[in-house]
Coordinates of C-alpha atoms in Angstrom, one line a residue:
X1 CA -13.7 -16.7 13.1
X2 CA -17.3 -15.9 13.3
X3 CA -17.3 -14.8 17.0
X4 CA -15.5 -18.0 18.0
X5 CA -12.5 -15.9 19.3
X6 CA -9.9 -18.3 17.8
X7 CA -7.5 -15.7 16.8
X8 CA -5.0 -17.9 15.8
X9 CA -7.2 -18.9 12.7
X10 CA -7.2 -15.3 11.7
X11 CA -3.5 -15.1 12.0
X12 CA -3.1 -18.3 10.0
X13 CA -5.3 -16.9 7.3
X14 CA -3.3 -13.6 7.5
X15 CA -0.1 -15.3 6.9
X16 CA -1.3 -17.5 3.9
X17 CA -2.9 -14.5 2.4
X18 CA 0.4 -12.6 2.7
X19 CA 2.2 -15.5 1.0
X20 CA -0.2 -15.8 -1.9
X21 CA -0.5 -12.1 -2.6
X22 CA 3.1 -11.9 -2.5
X23 CA 3.4 -14.1 -5.2
X24 CA 0.5 -12.7 -7.3
X25 CA 1.5 -9.0 -6.7
X26 CA 5.1 -9.9 -7.2
X27 CA 4.4 -11.3 -10.7
X28 CA 2.3 -8.1 -11.3
X29 CA 5.0 -5.9 -10.2
X30 CA 7.8 -7.6 -12.3
X31 CA 5.5 -7.3 -15.2
X32 CA 4.5 -3.7 -14.7
X33 CA 8.2 -2.5 -13.9
X34 CA 10.1 -4.4 -16.7
X35 CA 6.9 -4.2 -19.2
X36 CA 6.3 -0.5 -18.7
X37 CA 7.7 0.7 -21.9
X38 CA 5.8 -1.9 -24.0
X39 CA 2.6 -1.1 -22.1
X40 CA 2.9 2.7 -22.7
X41 CA 3.7 2.2 -26.3
X42 CA 0.4 0.4 -26.7
X43 CA -1.3 3.7 -25.8
X44 CA 1.1 6.3 -27.4
X45 CA 3.9 6.8 -29.8
X46 CA 4.7 10.0 -28.6
X47 CA 8.3 9.8 -27.0
X48 CA 7.4 12.2 -24.0
X49 CA 4.3 10.3 -23.3
X50 CA 6.4 7.2 -23.3
X51 CA 9.0 8.8 -20.9
X52 CA 6.5 10.1 -18.4
X53 CA 4.6 6.7 -18.8
X54 CA 7.4 4.5 -17.9
X55 CA 8.7 6.4 -14.9
X56 CA 5.2 6.7 -13.6
X57 CA 4.6 2.8 -14.1
X58 CA 8.0 2.2 -12.5
X59 CA 6.7 3.8 -9.2
X60 CA 3.3 2.5 -9.5
X61 CA 4.5 -1.1 -9.7
X62 CA 5.8 -0.7 -6.1
X63 CA 2.5 0.8 -5.0
X64 CA 0.7 -2.4 -5.7
X65 CA 2.4 -4.4 -2.9
X66 CA 1.6 -1.4 -0.2
X67 CA -2.2 -1.8 -1.3
X68 CA -2.1 -5.6 -0.9
X69 CA -0.4 -5.2 2.3
X70 CA -3.0 -2.6 3.6
X71 CA -6.0 -4.6 2.6
X72 CA -4.9 -7.7 4.1
X73 CA -3.9 -6.4 7.4
X74 CA -7.1 -4.0 7.5
X75 CA -9.1 -7.3 6.9
X76 CA -7.2 -9.3 9.5
X77 CA -8.2 -6.1 12.0
X78 CA -11.7 -6.4 11.0
X79 CA -11.8 -10.1 12.0
X80 CA -10.6 -9.2 15.6
X81 CA -13.4 -6.6 15.6
X82 CA -11.1 -3.4 15.1
X83 CA -12.8 -2.2 12.1
X84 CA -12.7 1.6 13.0
X85 CA -8.8 1.4 12.5
X86 CA -9.7 1.3 8.5
X87 CA -11.6 4.4 8.8
X88 CA -8.6 6.1 10.8
X89 CA -5.8 4.9 8.3
X90 CA -8.1 5.5 5.5
X91 CA -8.3 9.4 6.4
X92 CA -4.4 9.3 6.9
X93 CA -3.7 7.7 3.6
X94 CA -6.6 9.1 1.2
X95 CA -7.0 12.7 2.8
X96 CA -4.6 13.9 5.3
X97 CA -1.3 13.1 3.9
X98 CA -2.1 13.8 0.2
X99 CA -3.5 17.1 1.1
X100 CA -0.3 18.1 2.6
X101 CA 1.9 16.5 0.3
X102 CA 0.1 17.4 -3.0
X103 CA -0.3 21.1 -1.5
X104 CA 3.5 21.5 -1.0
X105 CA 4.6 19.6 -4.3
X106 CA 2.2 21.5 -6.6
X107 CA 1.9 25.2 -5.0
X108 CA 4.9 25.6 -2.8
X109 CA 7.7 23.6 -4.4
X110 CA 6.1 23.6 -8.0
X111 CA 7.7 20.0 -8.6
X112 CA 6.7 18.0 -12.0
X113 CA 4.1 15.6 -11.7
X114 CA 6.4 12.5 -11.0
X115 CA 6.6 13.9 -7.6
X116 CA 2.9 13.3 -7.0
X117 CA 3.5 9.7 -7.7
X118 CA 6.7 9.3 -5.2
X119 CA 4.5 11.1 -2.5
X120 CA 1.6 8.5 -3.1
X121 CA 4.4 5.8 -2.8
X122 CA 5.6 7.3 0.4
X123 CA 2.1 7.8 1.9
X124 CA 1.0 4.2 1.0
X125 CA 4.0 2.5 2.5
X126 CA 3.8 4.8 5.5
X127 CA 0.4 3.5 5.8
X128 CA 1.5 0.1 5.6
X129 CA 3.9 0.6 8.4
X130 CA 1.3 2.1 10.8
X131 CA -1.2 -0.5 9.9
X132 CA 1.5 -3.4 10.6
X133 CA 2.5 -2.0 14.0
X134 CA -1.0 -1.5 15.1
X135 CA -1.9 -5.0 14.1
X136 CA 1.1 -6.3 15.9
X137 CA 0.0 -4.4 19.1
X138 CA -3.7 -5.7 18.7
X139 CA -2.7 -9.5 18.1
X140 CA -0.2 -9.3 20.9
X141 CA -3.0 -7.9 23.4
X142 CA -4.9 -10.9 22.3
X143 CA -2.4 -13.2 23.2
X144 CA -1.5 -14.1 19.6
X145 CA 2.2 -13.3 18.6
X146 CA 4.5 -13.4 15.7
X147 CA 1.8 -11.8 13.0
X148 CA 4.4 -11.2 10.5
X149 CA 5.3 -15.0 10.1

């Protein structure tokens, strides 16, 4: 775009990026989810380690897609000169919510470690939802519609 204010270019690349990344991350997610046991067995023969590792990889498999969506939408926002949002959503995703969730999971509820991964899954997907809504609002403000298509 390089300052040309042709925001439809950004929208076109946003859409293409979402499609390509969905395929790439989709394959990775399927591989990680269904290959979890084999992957963990590569590193350990301990049944408890395998059990915990498989459970963790099943959750992490779906984190990849959230990361990808965040990166693509944040890049699009930078393209329309809204880079500050990356800072604020980063604080939300990497500091504020982890501090709150991890404190309660570890100190108040004293849950197993797997709940930290579930918290990360929630935190990152909520970040995607917020970023998506914000991006839609910003593109609409510029007169560019249908960000999700």
